[in-house]
XYZ file of C-alpha atoms in Angstrom:
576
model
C -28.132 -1.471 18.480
C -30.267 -4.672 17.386
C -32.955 -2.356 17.439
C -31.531 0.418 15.228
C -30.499 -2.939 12.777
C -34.248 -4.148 12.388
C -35.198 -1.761 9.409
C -31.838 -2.766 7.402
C -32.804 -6.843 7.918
C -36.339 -6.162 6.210
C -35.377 -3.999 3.603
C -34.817 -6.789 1.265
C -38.514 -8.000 1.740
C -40.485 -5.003 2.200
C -40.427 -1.098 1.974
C -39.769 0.646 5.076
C -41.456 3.877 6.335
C -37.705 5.348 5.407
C -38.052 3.970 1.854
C -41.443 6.231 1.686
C -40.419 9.218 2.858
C -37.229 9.403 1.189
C -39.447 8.545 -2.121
C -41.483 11.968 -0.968
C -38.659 13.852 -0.727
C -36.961 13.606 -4.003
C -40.338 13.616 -6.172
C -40.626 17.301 -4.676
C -36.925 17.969 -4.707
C -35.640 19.159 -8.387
C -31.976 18.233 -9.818
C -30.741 21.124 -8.311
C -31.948 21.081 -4.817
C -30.994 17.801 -4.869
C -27.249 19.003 -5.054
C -27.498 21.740 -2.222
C -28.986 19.181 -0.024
C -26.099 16.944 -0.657
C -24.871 17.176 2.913
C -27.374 14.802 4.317
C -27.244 11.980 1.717
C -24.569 13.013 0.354
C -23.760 10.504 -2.928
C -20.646 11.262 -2.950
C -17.235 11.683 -0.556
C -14.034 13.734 -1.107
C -12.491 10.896 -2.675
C -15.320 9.900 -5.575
C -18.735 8.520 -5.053
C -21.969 7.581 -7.072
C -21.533 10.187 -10.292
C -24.440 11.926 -11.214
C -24.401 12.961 -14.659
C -25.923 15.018 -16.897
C -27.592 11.983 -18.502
C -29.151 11.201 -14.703
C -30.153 14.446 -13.978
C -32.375 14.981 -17.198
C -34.307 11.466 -16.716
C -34.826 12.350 -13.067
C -36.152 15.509 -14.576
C -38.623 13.710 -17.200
C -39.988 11.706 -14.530
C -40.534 14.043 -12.577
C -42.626 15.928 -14.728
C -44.527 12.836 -15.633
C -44.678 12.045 -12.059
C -43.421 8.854 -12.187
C -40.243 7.761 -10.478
C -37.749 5.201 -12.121
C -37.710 2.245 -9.978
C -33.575 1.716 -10.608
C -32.836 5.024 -9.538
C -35.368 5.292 -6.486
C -33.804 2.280 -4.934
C -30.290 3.360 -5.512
C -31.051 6.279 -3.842
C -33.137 4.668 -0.632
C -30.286 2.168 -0.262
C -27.282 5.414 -0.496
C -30.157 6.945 2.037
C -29.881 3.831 4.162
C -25.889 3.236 4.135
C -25.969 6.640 5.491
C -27.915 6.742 8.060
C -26.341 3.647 9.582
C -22.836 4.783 9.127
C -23.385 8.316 10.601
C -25.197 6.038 13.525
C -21.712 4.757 14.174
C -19.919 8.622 13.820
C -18.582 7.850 10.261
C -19.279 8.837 6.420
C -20.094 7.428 3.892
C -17.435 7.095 1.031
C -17.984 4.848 -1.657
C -14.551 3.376 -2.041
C -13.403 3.099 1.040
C -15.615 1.343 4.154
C -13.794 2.195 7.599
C -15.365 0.911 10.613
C -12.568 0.100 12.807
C -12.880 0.646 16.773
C -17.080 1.149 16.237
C -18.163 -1.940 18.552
C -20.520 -3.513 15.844
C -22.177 -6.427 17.173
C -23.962 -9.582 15.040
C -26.423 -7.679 14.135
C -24.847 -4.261 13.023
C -22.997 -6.932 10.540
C -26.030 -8.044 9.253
C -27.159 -5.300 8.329
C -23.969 -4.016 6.904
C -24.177 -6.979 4.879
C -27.354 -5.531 3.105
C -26.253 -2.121 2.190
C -22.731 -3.673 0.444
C -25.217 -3.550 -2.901
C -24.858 0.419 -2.535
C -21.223 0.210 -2.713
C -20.633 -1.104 -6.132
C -17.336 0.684 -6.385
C -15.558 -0.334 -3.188
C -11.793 -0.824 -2.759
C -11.331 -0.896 0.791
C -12.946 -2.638 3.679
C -11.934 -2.251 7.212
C -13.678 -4.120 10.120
C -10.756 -4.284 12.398
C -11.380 -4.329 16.819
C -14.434 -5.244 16.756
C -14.461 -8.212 18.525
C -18.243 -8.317 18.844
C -18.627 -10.019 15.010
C -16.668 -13.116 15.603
C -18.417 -16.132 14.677
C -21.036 -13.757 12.655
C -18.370 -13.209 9.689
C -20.696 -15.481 7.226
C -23.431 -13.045 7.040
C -21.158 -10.472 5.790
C -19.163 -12.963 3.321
C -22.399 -14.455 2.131
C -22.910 -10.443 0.238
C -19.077 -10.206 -0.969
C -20.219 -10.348 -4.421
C -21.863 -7.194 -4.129
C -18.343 -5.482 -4.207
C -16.150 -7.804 -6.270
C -13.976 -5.024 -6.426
C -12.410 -4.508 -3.147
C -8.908 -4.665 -3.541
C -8.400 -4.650 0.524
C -9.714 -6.339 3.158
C -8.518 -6.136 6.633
C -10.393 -8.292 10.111
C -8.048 -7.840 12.536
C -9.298 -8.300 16.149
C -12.533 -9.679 15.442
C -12.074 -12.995 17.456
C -12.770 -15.321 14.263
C -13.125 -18.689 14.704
C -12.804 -21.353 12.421
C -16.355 -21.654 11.020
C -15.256 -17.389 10.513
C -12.322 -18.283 8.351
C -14.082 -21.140 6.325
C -17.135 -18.349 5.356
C -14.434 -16.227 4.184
C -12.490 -18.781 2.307
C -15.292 -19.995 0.500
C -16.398 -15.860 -0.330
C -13.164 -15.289 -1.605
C -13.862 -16.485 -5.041
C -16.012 -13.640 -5.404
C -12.998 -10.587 -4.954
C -10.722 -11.956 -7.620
C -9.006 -8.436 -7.399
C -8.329 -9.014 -3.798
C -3.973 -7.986 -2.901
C -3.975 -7.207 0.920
C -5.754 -9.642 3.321
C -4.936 -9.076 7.032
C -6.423 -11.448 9.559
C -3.584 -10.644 12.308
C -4.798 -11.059 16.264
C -7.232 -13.364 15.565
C -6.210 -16.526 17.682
C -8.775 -18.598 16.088
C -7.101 -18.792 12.796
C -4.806 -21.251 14.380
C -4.973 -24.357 15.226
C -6.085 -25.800 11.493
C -8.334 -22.719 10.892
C -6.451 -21.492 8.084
C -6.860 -24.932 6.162
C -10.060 -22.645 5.057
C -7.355 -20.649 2.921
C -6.095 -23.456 0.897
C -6.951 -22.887 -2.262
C -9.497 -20.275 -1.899
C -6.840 -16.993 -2.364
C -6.706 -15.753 -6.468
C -2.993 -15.284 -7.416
C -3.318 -11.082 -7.289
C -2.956 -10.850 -3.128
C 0.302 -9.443 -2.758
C 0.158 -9.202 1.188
C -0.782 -11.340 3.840
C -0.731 -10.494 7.488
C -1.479 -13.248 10.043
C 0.513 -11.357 13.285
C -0.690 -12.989 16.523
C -2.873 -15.459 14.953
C -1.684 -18.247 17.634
C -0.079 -20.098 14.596
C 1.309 -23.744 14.966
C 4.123 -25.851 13.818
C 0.696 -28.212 11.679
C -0.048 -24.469 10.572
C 2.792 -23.887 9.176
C 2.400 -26.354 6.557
C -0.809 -24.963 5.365
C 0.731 -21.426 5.017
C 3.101 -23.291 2.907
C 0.469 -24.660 0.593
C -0.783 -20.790 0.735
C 2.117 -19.124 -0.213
C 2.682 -21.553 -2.547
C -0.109 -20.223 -4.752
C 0.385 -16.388 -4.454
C 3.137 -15.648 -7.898
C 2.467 -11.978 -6.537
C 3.007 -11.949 -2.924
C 5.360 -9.275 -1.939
C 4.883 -9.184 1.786
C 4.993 -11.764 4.283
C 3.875 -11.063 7.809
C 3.595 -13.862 10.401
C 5.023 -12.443 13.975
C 4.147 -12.718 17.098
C 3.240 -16.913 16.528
C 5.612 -18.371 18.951
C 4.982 -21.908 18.235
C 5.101 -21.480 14.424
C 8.844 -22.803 14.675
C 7.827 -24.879 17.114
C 8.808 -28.462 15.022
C 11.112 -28.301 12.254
C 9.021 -30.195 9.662
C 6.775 -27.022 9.873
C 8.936 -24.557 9.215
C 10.720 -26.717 6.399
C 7.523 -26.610 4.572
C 7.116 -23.220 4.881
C 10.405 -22.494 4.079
C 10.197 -24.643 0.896
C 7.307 -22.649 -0.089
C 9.437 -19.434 -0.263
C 10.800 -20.777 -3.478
C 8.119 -19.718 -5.301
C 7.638 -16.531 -3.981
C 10.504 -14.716 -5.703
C 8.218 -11.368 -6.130
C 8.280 -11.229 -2.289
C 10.129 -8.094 -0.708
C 9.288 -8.502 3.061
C 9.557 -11.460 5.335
C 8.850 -10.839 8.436
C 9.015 -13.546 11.493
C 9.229 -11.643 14.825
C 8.605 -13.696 17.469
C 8.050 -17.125 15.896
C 9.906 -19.161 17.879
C 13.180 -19.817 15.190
C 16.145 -21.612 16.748
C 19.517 -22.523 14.764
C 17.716 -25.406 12.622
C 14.401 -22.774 11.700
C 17.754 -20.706 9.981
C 19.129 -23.700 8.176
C 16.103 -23.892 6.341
C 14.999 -20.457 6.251
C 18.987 -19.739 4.837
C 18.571 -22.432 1.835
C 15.491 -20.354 0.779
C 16.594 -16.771 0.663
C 18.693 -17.569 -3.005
C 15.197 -17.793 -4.477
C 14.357 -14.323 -2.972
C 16.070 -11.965 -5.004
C 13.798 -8.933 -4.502
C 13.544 -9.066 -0.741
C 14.280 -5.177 0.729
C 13.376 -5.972 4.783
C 13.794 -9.373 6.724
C 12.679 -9.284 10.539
C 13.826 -12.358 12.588
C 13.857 -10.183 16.057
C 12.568 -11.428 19.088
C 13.466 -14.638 18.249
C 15.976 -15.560 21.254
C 16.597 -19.429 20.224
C 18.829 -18.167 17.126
C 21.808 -17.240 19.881
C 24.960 -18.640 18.851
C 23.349 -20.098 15.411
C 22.941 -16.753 12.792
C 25.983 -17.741 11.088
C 23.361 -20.577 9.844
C 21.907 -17.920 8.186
C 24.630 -14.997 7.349
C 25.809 -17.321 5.108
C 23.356 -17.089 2.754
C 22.613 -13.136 3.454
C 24.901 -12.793 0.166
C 21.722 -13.851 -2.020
C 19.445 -10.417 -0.721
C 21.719 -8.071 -2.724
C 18.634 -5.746 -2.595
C 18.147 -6.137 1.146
C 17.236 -2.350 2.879
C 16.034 -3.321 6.918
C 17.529 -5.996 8.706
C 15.993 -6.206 11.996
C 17.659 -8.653 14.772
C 17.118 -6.746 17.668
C 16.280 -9.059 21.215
C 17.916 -12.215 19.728
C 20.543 -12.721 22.098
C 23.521 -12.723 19.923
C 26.501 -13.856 20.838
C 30.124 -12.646 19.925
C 30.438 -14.957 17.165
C 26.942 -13.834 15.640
C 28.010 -10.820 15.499
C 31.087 -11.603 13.695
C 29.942 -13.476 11.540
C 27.273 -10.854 10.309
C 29.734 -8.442 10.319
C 31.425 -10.684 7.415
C 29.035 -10.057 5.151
C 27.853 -6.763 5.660
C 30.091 -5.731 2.248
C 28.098 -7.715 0.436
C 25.063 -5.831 0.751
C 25.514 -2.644 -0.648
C 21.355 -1.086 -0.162
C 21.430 -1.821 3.435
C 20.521 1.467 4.923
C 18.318 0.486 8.145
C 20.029 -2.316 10.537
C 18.563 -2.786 13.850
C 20.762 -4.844 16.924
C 19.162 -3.377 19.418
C 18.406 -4.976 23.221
C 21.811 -7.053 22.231
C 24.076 -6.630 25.267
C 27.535 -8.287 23.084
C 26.792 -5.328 20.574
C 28.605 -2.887 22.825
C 32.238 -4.627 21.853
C 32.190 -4.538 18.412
C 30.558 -1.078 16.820
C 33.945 -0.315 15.821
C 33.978 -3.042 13.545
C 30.266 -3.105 12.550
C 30.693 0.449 11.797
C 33.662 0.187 9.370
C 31.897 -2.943 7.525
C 28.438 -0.961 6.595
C 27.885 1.515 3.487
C 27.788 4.767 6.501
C 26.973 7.579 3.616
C 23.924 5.522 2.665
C 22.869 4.246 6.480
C 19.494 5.981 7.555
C 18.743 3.848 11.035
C 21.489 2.078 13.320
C 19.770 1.914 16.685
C 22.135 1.114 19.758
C 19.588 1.386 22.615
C 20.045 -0.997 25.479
C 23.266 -2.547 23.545
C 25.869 -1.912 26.635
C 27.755 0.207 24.930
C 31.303 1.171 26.095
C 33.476 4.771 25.643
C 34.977 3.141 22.695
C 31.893 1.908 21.236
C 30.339 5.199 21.723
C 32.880 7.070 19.890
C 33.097 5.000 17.215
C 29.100 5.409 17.112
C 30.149 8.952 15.984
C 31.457 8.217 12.581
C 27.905 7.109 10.642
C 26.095 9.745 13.345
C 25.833 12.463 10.289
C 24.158 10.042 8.041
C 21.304 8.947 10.231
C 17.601 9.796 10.613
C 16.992 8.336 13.550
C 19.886 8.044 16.342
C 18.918 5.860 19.418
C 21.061 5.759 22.321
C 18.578 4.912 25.078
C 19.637 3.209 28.354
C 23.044 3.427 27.755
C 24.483 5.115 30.650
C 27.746 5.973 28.699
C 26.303 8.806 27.022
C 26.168 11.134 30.179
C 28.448 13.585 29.976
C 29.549 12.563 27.000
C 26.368 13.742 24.627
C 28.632 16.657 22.789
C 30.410 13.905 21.013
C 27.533 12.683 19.430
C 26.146 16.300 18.754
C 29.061 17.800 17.054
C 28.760 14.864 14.386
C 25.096 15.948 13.180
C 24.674 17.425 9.695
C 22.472 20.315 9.762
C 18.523 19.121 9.184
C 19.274 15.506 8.463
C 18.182 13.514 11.920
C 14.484 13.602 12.579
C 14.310 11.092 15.588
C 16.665 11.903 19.131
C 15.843 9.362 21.365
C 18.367 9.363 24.810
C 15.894 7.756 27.557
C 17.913 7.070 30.547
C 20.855 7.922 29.675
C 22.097 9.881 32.610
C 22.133 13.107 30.676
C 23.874 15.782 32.746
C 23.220 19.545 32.891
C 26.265 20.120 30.358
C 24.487 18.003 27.724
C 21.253 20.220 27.876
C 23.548 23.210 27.265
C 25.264 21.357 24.252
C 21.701 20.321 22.689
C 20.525 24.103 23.278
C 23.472 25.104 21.420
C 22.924 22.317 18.623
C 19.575 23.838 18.239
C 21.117 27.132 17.541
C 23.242 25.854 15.256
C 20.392 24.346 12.623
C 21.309 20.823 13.447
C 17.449 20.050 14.868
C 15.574 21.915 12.698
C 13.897 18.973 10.790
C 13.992 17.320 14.799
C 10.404 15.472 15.107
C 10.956 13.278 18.149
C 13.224 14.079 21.369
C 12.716 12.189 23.993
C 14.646 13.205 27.103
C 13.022 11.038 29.848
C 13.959 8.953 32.947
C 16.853 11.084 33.004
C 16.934 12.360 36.695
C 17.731 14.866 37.598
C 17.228 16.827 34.077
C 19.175 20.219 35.221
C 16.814 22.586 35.398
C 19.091 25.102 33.808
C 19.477 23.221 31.207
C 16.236 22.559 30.186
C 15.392 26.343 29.999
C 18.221 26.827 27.740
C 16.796 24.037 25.314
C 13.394 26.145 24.841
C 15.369 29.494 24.962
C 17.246 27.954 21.978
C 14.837 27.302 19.299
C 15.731 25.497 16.254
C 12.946 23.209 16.736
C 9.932 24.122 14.742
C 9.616 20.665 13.501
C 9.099 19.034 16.504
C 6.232 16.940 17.483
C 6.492 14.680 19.800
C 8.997 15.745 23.286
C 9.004 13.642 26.186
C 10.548 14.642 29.787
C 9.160 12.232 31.845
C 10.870 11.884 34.760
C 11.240 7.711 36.227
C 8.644 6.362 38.159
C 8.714 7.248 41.650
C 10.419 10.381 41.164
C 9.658 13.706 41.067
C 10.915 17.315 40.519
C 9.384 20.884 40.950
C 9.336 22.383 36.990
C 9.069 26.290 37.979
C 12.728 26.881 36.815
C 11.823 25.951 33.422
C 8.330 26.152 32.793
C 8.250 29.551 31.861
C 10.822 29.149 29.400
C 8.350 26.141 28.279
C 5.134 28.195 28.083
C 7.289 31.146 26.278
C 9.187 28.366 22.931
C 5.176 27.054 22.739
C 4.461 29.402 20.041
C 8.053 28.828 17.929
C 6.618 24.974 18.147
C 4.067 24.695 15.254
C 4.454 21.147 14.933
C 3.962 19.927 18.115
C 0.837 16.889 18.852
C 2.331 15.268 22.185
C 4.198 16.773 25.257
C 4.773 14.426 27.910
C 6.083 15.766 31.488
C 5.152 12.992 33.937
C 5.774 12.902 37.633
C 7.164 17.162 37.098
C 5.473 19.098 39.709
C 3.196 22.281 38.751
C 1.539 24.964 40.713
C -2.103 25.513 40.351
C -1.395 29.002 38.367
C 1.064 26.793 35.974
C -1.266 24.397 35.554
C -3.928 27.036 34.035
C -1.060 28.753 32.387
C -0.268 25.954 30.178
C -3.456 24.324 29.738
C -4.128 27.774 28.734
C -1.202 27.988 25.929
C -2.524 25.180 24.768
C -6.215 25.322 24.901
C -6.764 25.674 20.975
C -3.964 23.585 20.003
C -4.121 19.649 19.590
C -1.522 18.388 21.831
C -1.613 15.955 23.707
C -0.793 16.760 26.840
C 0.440 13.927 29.588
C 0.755 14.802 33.057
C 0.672 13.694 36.437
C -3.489 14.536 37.388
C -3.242 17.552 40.651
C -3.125 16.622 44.157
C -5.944 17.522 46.261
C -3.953 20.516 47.785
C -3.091 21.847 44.270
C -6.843 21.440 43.363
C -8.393 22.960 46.506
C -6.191 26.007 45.666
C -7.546 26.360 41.951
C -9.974 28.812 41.114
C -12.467 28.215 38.568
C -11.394 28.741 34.833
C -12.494 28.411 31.636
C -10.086 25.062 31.093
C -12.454 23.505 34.197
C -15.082 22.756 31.847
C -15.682 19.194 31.208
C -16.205 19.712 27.613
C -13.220 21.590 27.119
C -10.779 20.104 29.328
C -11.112 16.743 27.424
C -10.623 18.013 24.295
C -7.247 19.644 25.651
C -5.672 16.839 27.876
């Protein structure tokens, strides 16, 4: 790779062979050919490039016929030449709004040489250099040519293992994007630990997001977010999870929380996993009157809140606006709960609430069900919640006015799925998640005959694993059924050291593939298959994109395979 970076390093100090022959191609190429041959430097990408107009064209004509090339438009064209080359290097295209080099392993030098080419991209919006973890400590040779695209509009470094000399560069480069709104430096750890002092100061008032998840953020951090936010009239979203030691001291968060008063354009908070306890939610609570316009608060994974949200329900009244309220894996007690389900009437635009992974849920969805606005509820996810016979009936009643209905590890529902079934509305839920749920044969039979019925038809997700056994009988009914053409993801995974023979229901499998358009993932783990089944289904799905997860053969199975067109290497990848 340093290698292949040399030629973009010199470019600024000398012409490179490239530079020559490219010249010697275009004086011999007219304004015409020039557009046919448009698919190796292409100037352009589906979504806009570098116009050429008719203006252009007829100069490049004159001076062609005078045999003299314009300098301006030479170089423009050598450096386009360039940017492509090293982008289709790394399996990409050039496009000259959007720069997306996520996942491509660039190293110090691939970043330098970036760097170079940003004059071609005069009109870029978009920046990605997320996972590549190769650049960290490099950033300032990239930041040090920001004013090349003064444009961008986003910027996103996730992954890159900056470290504070990283997020200084940047912070003193940012004056130089004044049209800069989303900045994400989340899973960096080095912006912790009084890295992100480099911010202060530096960020123009139009960023209206900022994403610093898993940035190992500390309770002396917190008060230079504060400072941060403090500056940022615009800021709409808010994302700090996954910084358990944000919280850690409660003069932190107090600043931080203070800040939040001038952020009254802001319409997500979210704080997963930041440590809170009861005092984080007295100060958090005092903010949220100054927050008028927020639509989704996350405080999940935050256990230390148990037996303190009423700290904070209090002051839910102020988010008249709120949408998503997510408190799943907070440990809430009995008297959390009631006191949240207090003031549930008071906000009417709640349509996605998430308690999930809280065991005291189970005794009170009667009640939490009659306090929320059920016509208008999209997402109430129960999974892992304990739920009882009661609680799972009274589940039933905001069933037809869900999306998404999550039951998962609640053993209650076996034998009882019908209940839940007979409540859909036809093409209204999209996600059917009932993972270990100790589904019996019986509820196969009465999702086969909800399929019939039109009730699955806009169906995307069904996930039916870890529920052994799965009656074979009724798993062939479900694909006899059909009523799932919008299905794309189905999952019948069976639990970890299990396992079941599939040749009761395969068939019927192999036979609904076709009357399933939409499908991208089929997962069947730890189901046993035949050698002839195996080919058979690789073989129904050998021009499809599925992904297809499965248990790899045994070495019986595969000594009793014959050779097939699916054993080619270059195939079989592309299938499985």
């Amino acid at each position: 790779m340093e290698a292949d970076g040399q030629p973009g390093r010199d470019s600024g100090q000398r012409r490179s062979p490239l530079d020559l022959i490219m010249n010697q191609i275009r004086r011999k190429r007219t304004a015409a050919d020039r557009k046919s041959s448009g698919r190796f430097l292409s100037r352009a990408s589906d979504r806009g490039g570098i116009p050429e107009d008719r203006e252009t064209e007829d100069r490049e004509e004159r001076a062609e016929g005078s045999g003299v090339v314009e300098p301006v438009e030479s170089e423009r064209d050598a450096g386009w030449g360039r940017l492509c080359v090293f982008l289709q290097r790394l399996g990409k295209k050039a496009d000259s709004r959007t720069l997306n080099l996520t996942h491509c392993d660039l190293t110090a030098t691939d970043l330098l040489e970036l760097a170079t080419l940003l004059q071609c991209l005069p009109q870029l919006e978009e920046m990605d250099l997320s996972w590549n973890e190769l650049i960290g400590g490099s950033l300032r040779a990239l930041t040090s040519h920001l004013q090349h695209v003064g444009g961008i509009r986003t910027l996103r470094l996730c992954s890159c293992r900056l470290n504070a000399d990283d997020i200084t560069a940047l912070g003193e480069a940012l004056m130089c994007v004044p049209l800069l709104e989303i900045l994400d430096l989340s899973w960096n750890v080095g912006v912790g630990g009084g890295a992100l002092q480099g911010l202060l100061g530096k960020l123009h008032p139009a960023v209206r997001e900022l994403h610093l998840v898993g940035c190992q953020l500390t309770a002396g951090d917190a008060t230079a977010l504060g400072g941060i936010v403090s500056s940022l009239p615009r800021l709409c979203v808010l994302d700090v999870s996954c910084n358990l030691l944000l919280a850690e001291e409660s003069a932190g968060i107090g600043e931080l929380a203070t800040s939040l008063c001038h952020a009254s354009s802001l319409t997500a908070l979210r704080l997963q996993a930041c440590g809170l306890t009861s005092n984080s939610l007295d100060a958090l609570g005092g903010s949220l009157r100054y927050l008028p316009s927020v639509h989704e608060l996350d405080l999940s994974c935050n256990k230390g809140v148990a037996g303190g949200l009423s700290r904070l329900t209090f002051h839910l009244v102020h988010l008249t606006h709120l949408e998503n309220l997510d408190l799943h894996l907070c440990c809430l007690t009995h008297t959390d709960l009631e006191s949240l389900i207090k003031v549930l009437p008071s906000l009417p635009e709640l349509t996605d609430l998430d308690l999930s992974s809280n065991k005291e849920v189970g005794g009170v969805v009667h009640s939490l069900v009659s306090a929320l606005p059920l016509s208008q509820m999209r997402h109430l996810p129960l999974n892992s919640c304990s739920l009882n016979e009661e609680s799972f009936t009274a589940l039933a009643l905001v069933v037809p006015y869900l999306r998404i209905v999550d039951v998962s590890w609640c053993k209650v529902v076996g034998g009882r799925l019908a209940l839940l079934l007979d409540a859909l509305q036809p093409s209204i839920i999209q996600e059917l998640r009932l993972s270990s749920c100790q589904l019996t044969t019986d509820d196969l039979h009465h999702l086969a005959a909800a399929c019939k019925r039109g009730c699955l038809s806009s169906l995307r997700l069904l996930d039916l694993s870890y529920n052994a056994p799965l009656g074979e009988e009724g798993l062939a009914a479900l694909f006899r059924a059909g009523g799932l053409d919008s299905l794309e993801d189905i999952d019948l995974s069976l639990r970890p050291l299990t396992s079941a023979p599939s040749k009761a229901w395969l068939p019927c499998l192999l036979s609904a593939l076709p009357r399933l358009p939409a499908l991208t993932r089929l997962a069947m783990q730890r189901w046993t298959l035949s050698a002839q089944a195996r080919d058979q289904l690789n073989h129904s799905l050998r021009k499809r994109n599925v992904q297809l997860e499965w248990d790899p053969p045994t070495k019986a199975v595969t000594s009793l395979r014959h050779p097939t067109n699916q054993d080619r290497p270059e195939e079989t990848h592309a299938e499985e």
